[in-house]
XYZ file of C-alpha atoms in Angstrom:
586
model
C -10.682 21.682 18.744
C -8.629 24.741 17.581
C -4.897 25.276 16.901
C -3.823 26.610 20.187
C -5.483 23.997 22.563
C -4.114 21.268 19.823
C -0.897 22.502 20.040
C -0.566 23.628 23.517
C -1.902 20.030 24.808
C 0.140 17.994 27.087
C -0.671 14.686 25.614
C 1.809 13.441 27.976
C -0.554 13.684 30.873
C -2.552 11.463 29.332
C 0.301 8.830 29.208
C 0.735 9.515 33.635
C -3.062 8.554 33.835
C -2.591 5.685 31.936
C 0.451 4.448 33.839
C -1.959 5.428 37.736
C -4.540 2.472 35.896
C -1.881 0.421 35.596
C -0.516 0.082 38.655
C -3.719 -0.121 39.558
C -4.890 -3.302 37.492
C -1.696 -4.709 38.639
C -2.685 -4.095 42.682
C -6.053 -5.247 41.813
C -5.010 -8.501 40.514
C -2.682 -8.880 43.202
C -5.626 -8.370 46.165
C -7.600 -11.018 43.131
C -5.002 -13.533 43.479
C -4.645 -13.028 47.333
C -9.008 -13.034 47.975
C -8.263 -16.681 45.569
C -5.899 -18.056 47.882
C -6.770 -16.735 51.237
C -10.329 -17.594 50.598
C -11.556 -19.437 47.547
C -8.730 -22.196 47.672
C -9.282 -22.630 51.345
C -12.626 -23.057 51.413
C -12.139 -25.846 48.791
C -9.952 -27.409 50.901
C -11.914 -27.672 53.987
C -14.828 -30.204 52.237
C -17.478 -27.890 53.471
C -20.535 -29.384 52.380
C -24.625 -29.005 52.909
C -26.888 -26.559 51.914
C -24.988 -22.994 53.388
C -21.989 -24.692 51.408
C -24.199 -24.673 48.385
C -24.995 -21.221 48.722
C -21.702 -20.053 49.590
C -19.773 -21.868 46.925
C -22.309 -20.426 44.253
C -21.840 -17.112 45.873
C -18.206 -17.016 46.047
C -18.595 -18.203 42.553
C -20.442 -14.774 41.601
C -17.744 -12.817 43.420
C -14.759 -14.581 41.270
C -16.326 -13.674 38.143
C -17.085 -9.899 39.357
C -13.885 -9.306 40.460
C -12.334 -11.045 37.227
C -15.051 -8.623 35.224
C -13.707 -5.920 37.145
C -9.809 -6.091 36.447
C -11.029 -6.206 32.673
C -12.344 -3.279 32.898
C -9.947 -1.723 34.537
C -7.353 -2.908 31.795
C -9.390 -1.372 29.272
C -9.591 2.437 30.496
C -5.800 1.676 30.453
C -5.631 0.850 26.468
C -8.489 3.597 25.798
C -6.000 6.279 27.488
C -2.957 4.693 25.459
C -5.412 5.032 21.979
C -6.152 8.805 23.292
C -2.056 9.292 23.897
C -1.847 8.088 20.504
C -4.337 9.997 18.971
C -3.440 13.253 20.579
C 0.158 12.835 19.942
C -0.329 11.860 16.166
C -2.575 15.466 15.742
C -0.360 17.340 17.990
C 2.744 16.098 15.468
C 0.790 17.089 12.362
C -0.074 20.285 13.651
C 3.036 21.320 14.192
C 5.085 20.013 11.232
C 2.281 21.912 9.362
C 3.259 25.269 11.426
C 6.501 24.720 10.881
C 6.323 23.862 6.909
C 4.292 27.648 7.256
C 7.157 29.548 9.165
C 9.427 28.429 6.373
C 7.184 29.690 3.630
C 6.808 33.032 5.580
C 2.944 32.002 6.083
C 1.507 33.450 8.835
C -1.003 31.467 10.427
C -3.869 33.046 12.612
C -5.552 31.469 15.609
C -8.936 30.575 13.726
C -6.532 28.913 11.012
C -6.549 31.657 8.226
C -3.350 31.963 6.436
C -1.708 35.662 5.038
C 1.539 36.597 3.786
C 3.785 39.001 2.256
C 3.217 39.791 -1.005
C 5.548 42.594 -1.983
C 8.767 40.844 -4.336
C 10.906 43.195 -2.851
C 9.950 42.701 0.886
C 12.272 40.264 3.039
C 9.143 38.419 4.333
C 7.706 37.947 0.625
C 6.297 34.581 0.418
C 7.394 33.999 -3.399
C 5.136 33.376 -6.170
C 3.514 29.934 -4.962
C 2.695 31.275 -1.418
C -1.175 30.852 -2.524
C -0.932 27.201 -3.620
C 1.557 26.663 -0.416
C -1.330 28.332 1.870
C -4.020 25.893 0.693
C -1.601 22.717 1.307
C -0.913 23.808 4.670
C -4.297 25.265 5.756
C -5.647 21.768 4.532
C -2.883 19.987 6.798
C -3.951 21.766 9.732
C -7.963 20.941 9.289
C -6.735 17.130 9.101
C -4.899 17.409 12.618
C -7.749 19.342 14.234
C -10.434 17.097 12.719
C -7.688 13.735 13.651
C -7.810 15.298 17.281
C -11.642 16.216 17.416
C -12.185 11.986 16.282
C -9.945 10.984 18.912
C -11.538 13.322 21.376
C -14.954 11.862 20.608
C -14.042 8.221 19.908
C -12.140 8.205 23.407
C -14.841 10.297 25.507
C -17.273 7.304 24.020
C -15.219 4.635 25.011
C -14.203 5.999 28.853
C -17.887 7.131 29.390
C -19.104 3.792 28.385
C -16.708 2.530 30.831
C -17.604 4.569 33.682
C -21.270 4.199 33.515
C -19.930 0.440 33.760
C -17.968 1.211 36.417
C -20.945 3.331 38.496
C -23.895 0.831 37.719
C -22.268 -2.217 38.442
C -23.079 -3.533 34.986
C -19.412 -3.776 34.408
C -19.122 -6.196 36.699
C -21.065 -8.411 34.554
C -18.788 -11.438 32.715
C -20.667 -10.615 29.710
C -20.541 -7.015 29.293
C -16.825 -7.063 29.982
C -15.925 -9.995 27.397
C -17.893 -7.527 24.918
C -16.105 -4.745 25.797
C -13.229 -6.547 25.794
C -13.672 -8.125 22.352
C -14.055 -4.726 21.231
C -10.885 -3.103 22.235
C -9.266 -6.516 20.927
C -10.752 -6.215 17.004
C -8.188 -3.276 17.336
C -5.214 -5.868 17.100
C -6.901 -8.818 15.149
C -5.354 -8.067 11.875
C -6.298 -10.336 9.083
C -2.609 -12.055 7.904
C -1.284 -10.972 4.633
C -2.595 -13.118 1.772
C -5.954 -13.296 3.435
C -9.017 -13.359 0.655
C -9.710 -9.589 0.026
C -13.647 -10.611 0.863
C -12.737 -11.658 4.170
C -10.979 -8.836 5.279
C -13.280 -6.040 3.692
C -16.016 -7.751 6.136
C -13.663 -7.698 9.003
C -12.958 -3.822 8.128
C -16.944 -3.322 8.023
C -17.217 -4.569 11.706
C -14.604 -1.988 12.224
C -15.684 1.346 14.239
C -14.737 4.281 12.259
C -12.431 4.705 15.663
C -10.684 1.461 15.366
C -10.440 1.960 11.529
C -8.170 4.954 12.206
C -6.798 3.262 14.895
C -5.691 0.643 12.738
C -4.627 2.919 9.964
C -2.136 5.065 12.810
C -0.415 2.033 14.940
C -0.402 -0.827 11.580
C 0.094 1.472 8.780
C 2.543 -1.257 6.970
C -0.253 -4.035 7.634
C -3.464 -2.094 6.506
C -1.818 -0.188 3.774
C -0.786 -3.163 1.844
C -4.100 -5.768 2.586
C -5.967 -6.501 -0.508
C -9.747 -5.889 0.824
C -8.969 -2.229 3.093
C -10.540 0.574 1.304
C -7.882 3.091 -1.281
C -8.514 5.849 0.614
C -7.540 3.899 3.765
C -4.433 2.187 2.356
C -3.593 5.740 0.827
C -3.523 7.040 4.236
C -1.778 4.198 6.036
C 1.191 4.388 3.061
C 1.912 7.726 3.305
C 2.454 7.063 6.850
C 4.650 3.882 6.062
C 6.584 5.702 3.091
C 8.100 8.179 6.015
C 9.006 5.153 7.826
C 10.598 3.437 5.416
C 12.759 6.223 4.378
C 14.144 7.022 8.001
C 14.452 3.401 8.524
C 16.625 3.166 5.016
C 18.602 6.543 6.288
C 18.783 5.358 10.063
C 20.752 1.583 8.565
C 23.360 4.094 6.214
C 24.266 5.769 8.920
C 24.465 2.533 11.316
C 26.808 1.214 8.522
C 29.517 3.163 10.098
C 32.726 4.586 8.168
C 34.220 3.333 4.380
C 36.700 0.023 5.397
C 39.638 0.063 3.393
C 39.461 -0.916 -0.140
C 42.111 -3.114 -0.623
C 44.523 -5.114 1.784
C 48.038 -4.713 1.165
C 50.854 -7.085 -0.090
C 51.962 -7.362 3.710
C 48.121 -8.499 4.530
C 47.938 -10.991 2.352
C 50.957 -12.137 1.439
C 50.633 -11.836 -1.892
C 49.518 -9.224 -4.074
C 46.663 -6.620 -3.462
C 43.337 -7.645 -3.340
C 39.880 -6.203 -2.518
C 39.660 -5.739 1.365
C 35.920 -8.656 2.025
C 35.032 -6.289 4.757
C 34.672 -2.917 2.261
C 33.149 -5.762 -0.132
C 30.416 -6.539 2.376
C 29.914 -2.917 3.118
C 29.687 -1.410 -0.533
C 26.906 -4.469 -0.899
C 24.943 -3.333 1.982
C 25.352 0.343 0.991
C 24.555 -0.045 -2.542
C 21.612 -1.973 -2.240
C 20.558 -0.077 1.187
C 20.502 3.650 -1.344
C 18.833 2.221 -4.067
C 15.952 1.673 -1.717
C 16.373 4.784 -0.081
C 16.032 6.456 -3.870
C 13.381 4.975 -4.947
C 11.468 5.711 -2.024
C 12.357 9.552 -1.757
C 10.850 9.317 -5.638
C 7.366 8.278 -4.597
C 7.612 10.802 -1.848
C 8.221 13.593 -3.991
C 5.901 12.700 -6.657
C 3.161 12.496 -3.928
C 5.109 16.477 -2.760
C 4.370 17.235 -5.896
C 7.493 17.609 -7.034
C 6.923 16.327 -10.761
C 5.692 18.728 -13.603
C 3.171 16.175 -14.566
C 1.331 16.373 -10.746
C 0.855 14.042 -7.764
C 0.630 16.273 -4.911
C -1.536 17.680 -2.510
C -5.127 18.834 -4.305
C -3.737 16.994 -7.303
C -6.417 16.566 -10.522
C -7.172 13.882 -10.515
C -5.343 13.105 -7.030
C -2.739 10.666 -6.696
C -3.290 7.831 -4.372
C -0.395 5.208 -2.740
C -2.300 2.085 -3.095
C 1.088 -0.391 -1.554
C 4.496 0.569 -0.561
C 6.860 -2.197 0.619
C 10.607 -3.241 1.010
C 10.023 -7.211 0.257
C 13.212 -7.968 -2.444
C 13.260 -5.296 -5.111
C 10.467 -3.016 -3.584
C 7.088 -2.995 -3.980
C 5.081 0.408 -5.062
C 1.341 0.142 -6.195
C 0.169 4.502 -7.508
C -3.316 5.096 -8.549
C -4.585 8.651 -10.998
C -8.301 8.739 -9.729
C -9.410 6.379 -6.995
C -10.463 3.187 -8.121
C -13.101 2.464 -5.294
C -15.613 5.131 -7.075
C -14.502 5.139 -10.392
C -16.680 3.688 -13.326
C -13.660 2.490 -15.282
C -10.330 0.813 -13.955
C -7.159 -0.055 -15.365
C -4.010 -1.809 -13.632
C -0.845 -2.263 -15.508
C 1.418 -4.570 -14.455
C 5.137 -3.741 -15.686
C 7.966 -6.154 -17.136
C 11.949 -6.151 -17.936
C 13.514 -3.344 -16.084
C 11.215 -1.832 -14.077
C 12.199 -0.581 -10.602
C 11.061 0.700 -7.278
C 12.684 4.528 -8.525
C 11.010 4.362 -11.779
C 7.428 3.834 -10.064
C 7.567 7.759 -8.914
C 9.098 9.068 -11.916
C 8.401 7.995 -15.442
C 6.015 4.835 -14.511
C 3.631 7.359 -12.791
C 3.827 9.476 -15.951
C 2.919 6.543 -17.559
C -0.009 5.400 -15.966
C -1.420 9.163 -15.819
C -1.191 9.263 -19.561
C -3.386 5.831 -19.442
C -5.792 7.997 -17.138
C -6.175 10.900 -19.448
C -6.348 9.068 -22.540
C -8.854 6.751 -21.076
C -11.145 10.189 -20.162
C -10.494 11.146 -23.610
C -12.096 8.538 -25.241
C -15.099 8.295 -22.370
C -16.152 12.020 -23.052
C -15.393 11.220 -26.932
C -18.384 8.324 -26.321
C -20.772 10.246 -24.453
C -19.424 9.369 -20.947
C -19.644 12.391 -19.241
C -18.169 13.211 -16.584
C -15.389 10.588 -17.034
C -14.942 8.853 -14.172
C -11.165 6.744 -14.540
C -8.644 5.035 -12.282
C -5.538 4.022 -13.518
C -3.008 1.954 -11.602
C 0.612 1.490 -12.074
C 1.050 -2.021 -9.928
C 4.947 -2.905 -9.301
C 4.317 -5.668 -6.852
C 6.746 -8.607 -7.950
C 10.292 -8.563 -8.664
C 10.364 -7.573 -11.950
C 13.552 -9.308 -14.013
C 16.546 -6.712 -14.684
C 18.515 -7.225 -17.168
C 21.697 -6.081 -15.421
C 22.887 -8.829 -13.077
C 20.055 -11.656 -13.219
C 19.409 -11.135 -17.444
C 18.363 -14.920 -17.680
C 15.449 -14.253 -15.237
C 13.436 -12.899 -18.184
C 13.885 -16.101 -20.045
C 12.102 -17.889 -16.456
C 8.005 -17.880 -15.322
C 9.268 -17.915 -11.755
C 8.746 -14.088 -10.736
C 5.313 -13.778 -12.642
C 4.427 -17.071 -10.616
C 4.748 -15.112 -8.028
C 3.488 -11.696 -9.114
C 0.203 -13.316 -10.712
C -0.290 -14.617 -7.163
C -0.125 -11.396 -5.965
C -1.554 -9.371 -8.653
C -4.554 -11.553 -8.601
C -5.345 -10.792 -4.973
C -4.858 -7.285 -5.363
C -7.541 -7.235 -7.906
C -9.747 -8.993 -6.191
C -9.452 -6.678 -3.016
C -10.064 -3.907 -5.832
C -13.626 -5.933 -6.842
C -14.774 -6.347 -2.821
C -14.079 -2.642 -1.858
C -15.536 -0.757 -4.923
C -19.088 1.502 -3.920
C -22.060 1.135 -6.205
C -22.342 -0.445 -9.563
C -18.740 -2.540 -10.285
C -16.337 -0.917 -12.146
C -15.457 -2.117 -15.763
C -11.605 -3.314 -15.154
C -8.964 -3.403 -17.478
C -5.977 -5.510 -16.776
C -2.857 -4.419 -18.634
C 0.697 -6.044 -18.922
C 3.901 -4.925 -20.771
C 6.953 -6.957 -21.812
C 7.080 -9.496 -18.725
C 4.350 -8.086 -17.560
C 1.637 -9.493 -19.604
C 3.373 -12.458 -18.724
C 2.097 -12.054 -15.345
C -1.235 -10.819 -16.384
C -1.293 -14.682 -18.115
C -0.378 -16.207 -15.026
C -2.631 -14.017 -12.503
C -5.183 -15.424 -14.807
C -4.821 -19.332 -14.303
C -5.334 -18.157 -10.377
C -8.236 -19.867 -8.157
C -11.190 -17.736 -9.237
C -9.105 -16.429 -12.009
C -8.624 -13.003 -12.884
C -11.838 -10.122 -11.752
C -11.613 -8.355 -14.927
C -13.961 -7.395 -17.696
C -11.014 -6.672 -20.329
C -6.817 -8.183 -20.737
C -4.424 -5.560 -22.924
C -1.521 -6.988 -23.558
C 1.911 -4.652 -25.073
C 5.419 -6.001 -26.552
C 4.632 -9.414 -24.629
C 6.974 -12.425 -25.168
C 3.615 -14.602 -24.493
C 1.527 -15.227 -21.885
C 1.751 -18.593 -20.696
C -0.775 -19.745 -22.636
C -1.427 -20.570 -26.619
C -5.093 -19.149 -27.128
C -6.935 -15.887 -25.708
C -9.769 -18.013 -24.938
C -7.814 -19.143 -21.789
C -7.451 -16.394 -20.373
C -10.943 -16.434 -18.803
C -12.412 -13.061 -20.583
C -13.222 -14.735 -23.920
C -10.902 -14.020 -26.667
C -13.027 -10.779 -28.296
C -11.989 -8.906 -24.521
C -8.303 -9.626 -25.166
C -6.812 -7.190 -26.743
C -3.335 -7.079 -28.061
C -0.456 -4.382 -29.439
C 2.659 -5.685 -31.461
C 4.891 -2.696 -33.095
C 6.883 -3.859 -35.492
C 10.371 -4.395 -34.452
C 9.649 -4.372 -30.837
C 12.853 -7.016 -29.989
C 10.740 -8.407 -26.813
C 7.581 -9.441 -28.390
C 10.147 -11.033 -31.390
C 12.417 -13.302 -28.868
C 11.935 -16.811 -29.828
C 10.710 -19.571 -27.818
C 13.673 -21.924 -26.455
C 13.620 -24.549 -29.171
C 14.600 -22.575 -31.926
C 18.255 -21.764 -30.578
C 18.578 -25.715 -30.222
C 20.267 -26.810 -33.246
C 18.611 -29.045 -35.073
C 15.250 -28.413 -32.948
C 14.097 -25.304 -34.845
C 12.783 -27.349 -37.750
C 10.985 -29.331 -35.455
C 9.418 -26.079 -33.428
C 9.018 -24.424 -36.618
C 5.762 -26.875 -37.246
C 4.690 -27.739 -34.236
C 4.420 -23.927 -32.906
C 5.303 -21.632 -35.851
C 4.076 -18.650 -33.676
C 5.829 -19.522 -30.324
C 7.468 -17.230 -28.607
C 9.665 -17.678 -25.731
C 6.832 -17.754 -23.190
C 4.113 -19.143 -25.511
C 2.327 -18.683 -28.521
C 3.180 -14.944 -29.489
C -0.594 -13.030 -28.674
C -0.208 -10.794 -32.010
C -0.538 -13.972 -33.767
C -3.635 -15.364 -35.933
C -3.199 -18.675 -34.218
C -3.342 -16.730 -30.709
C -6.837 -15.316 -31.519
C -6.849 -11.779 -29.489
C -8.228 -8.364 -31.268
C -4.861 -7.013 -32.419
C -5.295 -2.907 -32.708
C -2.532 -0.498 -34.693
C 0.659 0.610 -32.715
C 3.414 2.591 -34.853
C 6.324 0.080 -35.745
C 8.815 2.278 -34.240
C 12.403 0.722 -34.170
C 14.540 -1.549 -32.610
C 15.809 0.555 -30.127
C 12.377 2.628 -29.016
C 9.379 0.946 -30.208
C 8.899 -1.279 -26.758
C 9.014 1.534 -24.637
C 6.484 3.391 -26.661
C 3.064 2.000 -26.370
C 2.043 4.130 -24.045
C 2.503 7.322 -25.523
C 6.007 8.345 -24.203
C 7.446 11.355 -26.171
C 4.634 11.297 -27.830
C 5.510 8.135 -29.733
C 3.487 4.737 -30.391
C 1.417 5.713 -32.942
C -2.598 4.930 -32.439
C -1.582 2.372 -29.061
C -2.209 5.150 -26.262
C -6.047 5.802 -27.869
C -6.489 2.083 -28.571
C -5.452 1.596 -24.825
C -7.895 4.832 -23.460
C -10.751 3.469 -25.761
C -10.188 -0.293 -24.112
C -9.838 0.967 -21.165
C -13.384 3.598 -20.912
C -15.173 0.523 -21.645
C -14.945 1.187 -25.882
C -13.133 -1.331 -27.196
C -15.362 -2.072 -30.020
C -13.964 1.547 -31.434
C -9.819 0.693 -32.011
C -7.973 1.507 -34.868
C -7.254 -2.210 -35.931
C -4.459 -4.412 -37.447
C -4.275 -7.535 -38.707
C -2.844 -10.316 -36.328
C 0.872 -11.484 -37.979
């Protein structure tokens, strides 16, 4: 395939030969139904019996399940040409928006896909200064739509010849053949339901042709991207496609919001005095919550443009992969430095208090990056070389907000929920990883190690080799030994006047109760026994005490703050634990 007979293709032909097999299944069916009635049905009716009745009835018999054979196959040329429309049309799409992106960069882009430009600063056609690194983004978008068009070209030309050698030797009149071929053509719909085990549905993707895989990937990309058990690099592909979605679909309901109502009704309106009009209520709702979607969307979209100094975009080191995008309540946004289905070492932090669908592109990414290259830093420090690290930032529950539902920090409901959720997605993470397994590191901050707790009292508990736990208010449980890693892989950061990991559990703001809690749990915490305790029993390694005001947002290393927790947390993480800086548990 090459860029003019991509782009020059009139994929819509392919849609007029797909509508000619229609209409002829359809007349086939009808001259099946008529051949049933006119013949079959009468022939039953007359109580023909004997020997020639024997033989005609087993005959006639034969014929039904031909002819039945035969409208299958006929129905399936019909979905192979609406898989090649598909195809086609998805290439033809990418070729183009990649042309165009090139036009606007004043690339010039030559038939056999080489890419010059202007490189005089005082020409009107200069390119500007990043023309080189824009060439090799958009020469690499157009060899993806030739090679997407060259797999559809040769997946489809398969599947029709395979149907027309049916169709010319008969064999396709066979019941058999055509339940196979129509089983086939069906695995291309039987999804596996959200929540499915992530070892059932990496076997389901493995009886996958690579053909239906990308199949899958173009017409479900919000079911595949987000299934526990489909490969990264899959789920990368499919989200990317579903980000674009969801932002048009967020811009298409602002603009179907219509204009501003009126703020306020007037004294005459409600006979009385002025009060908020419910219908601009009811729209500033709507509006509000439809942007702050929208926002944090466009965020993950231009880290993955590359729009952040810190990297994320196209031939981004290491690259930057969308492991779950999602709408569900708050948003849902799952990023991964390095991909974690060939990396020797894997990490997964699960946020807490405050964290939101716009922060996952901006500063949580940064976040999780500086888990990746701290995590390399101690592997080459140890001998591990090369370094092979994935870290994930995994924002796939509701986390609690402060502003507007502030008790729901104080409740185990969300990381219920998210330890549901964060369990399966670890577990999909185990069943699609080549070679070896992976060490795994799960890590939670603030409520987020509150889910890590939970995720761990799962059916099957939690797939991990290592637990690090940062300014947690507990866990959900009193000893590290329950978590299910034994209590020397549970490994635990306190700073000093982090306010989070300090809240006290319930009892003590019941007067008269706090004697009482005082002796019976003299570590508790509001959700538990507080980990950085000597009661709790987890290795507790050195953070900086930081203050009030900073030191929870600073164990992983923002502004350069936190003391010894980022290395402690890249040392866990490359599988070298045994070399933290260490602290004695309070």
């Amino acid at each position: 395939m090459d860029i003019k007979t991509l782009h020059d293709a009139d994929v819509i032909g392919i849609t007029t030969a797909k509508n000619a097999f229609d209409t002829l299944a359809t007349a086939f069916g009808q001259h099946k139904d008529n051949w049933q009635s006119e013949v079959v049905d009468r022939l039953n009716r007359s109580q023909w019996t004997g020997t020639a009745a024997g033989h005609a009835q087993a005959r006639i018999q034969l014929l039904e399940n031909e002819l039945q054979a035969a409208q299958q196959e006929i129905g399936l040329v019909s979905r192979a040409l609406q898989d090649a429309y598909d195809g086609f049309a998805a290439a033809q799409s990418h070729l183009i928006s990649a042309l165009d992106d090139a036009k606007t960069h004043k690339l010039t882009v030559a038939a056999d896909g080489g890419i010059t430009w202007d490189k005089d600063p005082n020409s009107a056609n200069f390119a500007g200064t990043d023309a080189e690194n824009q060439a090799k983004q958009i020469q690499a978008r157009i060899t993806a739509a030739l090679n997407e068009a060259d797999h559809t070209d040769q997946t489809i030309s398969a599947r029709l010849a395979h149907l027309a050698t049916n169709a010319s030797s008969g064999t396709g009149l066979d019941s058999a053949t055509a339940k196979a071929d129509t089983d086939a053509a069906n695995a291309l719909q039987q999804i596996p339901a959200a929540g499915t085990d992530p070892n059932s549905v990496k076997a389901w993707w493995n009886g996958l042709t690579d053909d239906q895989q990308q199949r899958m990937i173009l017409n479900h990309p919000d079911q595949i991207g987000n299934l526990d058990g489909i490969p990264a690099v899959a789920r990368d592909q499919a989200n990317r496609t579903n980000l674009k979605n969801l932002i048009q679909d967020r811009q298409r309901q602002l603009a179907d919001l219509g204009p501003e109502p009126k703020k306020m009704l007037s004294v005459a309106e409600t006979n009385g005095g002025p009060v908020e009009n419910p219908d601009y209520t009811e729209w500033k709702r709507k509006r509000d919550a439809l942007k702050e979607k929208l926002a944090g969307f466009q965020n993950i979209q231009k880290r993955l443009d590359g729009k952040f100094d810190d990297g994320g975009g196209p031939n981004s080191d290491p690259p930057l992969l969308l492991l779950g995008i999602g709408d569900q309540g708050q948003g849902r946004a799952i990023l991964s430095w390095g991909d974690p289905d060939k990396a020797k070492n894997v990490s997964s932090l699960v946020p807490g208090l405050n964290s939101t669908l716009a922060g996952v592109g901006a500063g949580d990414a940064s976040t999780a990056k500086r888990v990746y290259q701290s995590a390399t830093t101690a592997a080459t420090a140890n001998g591990d070389v090369p370094p092979s690290v994935a870290s994930v930032f995994w924002l796939g529950y509701d986390a609690p907000q402060l502003e507007g539902s502030g008790s729901s920090v104080l409740m185990q409901d969300r990381a219920e929920e998210g330890g549901a959720a964060y369990q399966k997605f670890l577990t999909g993470l185990r069943a699609t990883h080549e070679g070896v397994p992976a060490h795994m590191t799960a890590q939670g901050h603030s409520y987020g190690s509150l889910v890590v707790g939970k995720a761990t009292r799962q059916p099957g508990g939690l797939p991990v080799d290592d637990i690090v736990l940062v300014g947690s208010p507990g866990v959900g449980v009193d000893k590290a030994s329950q978590l299910g890693v034994g209590a020397d892989h549970v490994y635990v950061g306190t700073a000093k006047y982090d306010p989070v990991a300090a809240a006290p559990a319930p009892g003590m703001f019941v007067p008269g109760w706090a004697a009482y809690e005082a002796i019976t749990n003299p570590d508790g915490l509001w959700h538990g026994t507080d980990p950085a305790s000597q009661s709790f029993g987890a290795q507790r390694f050195s953070v900086a005490d930081g203050t009030v005001t900073d030191s929870h947002d600073n164990y992983f290393g923002k502004h350069d703050k936190g003391g010894d927790s980022l290395p402690n947390i890249g040392k866990i993480v490359s599988g070298h634990g045994n070399t933290i800086t260490r602290e004695d548990p309070r």
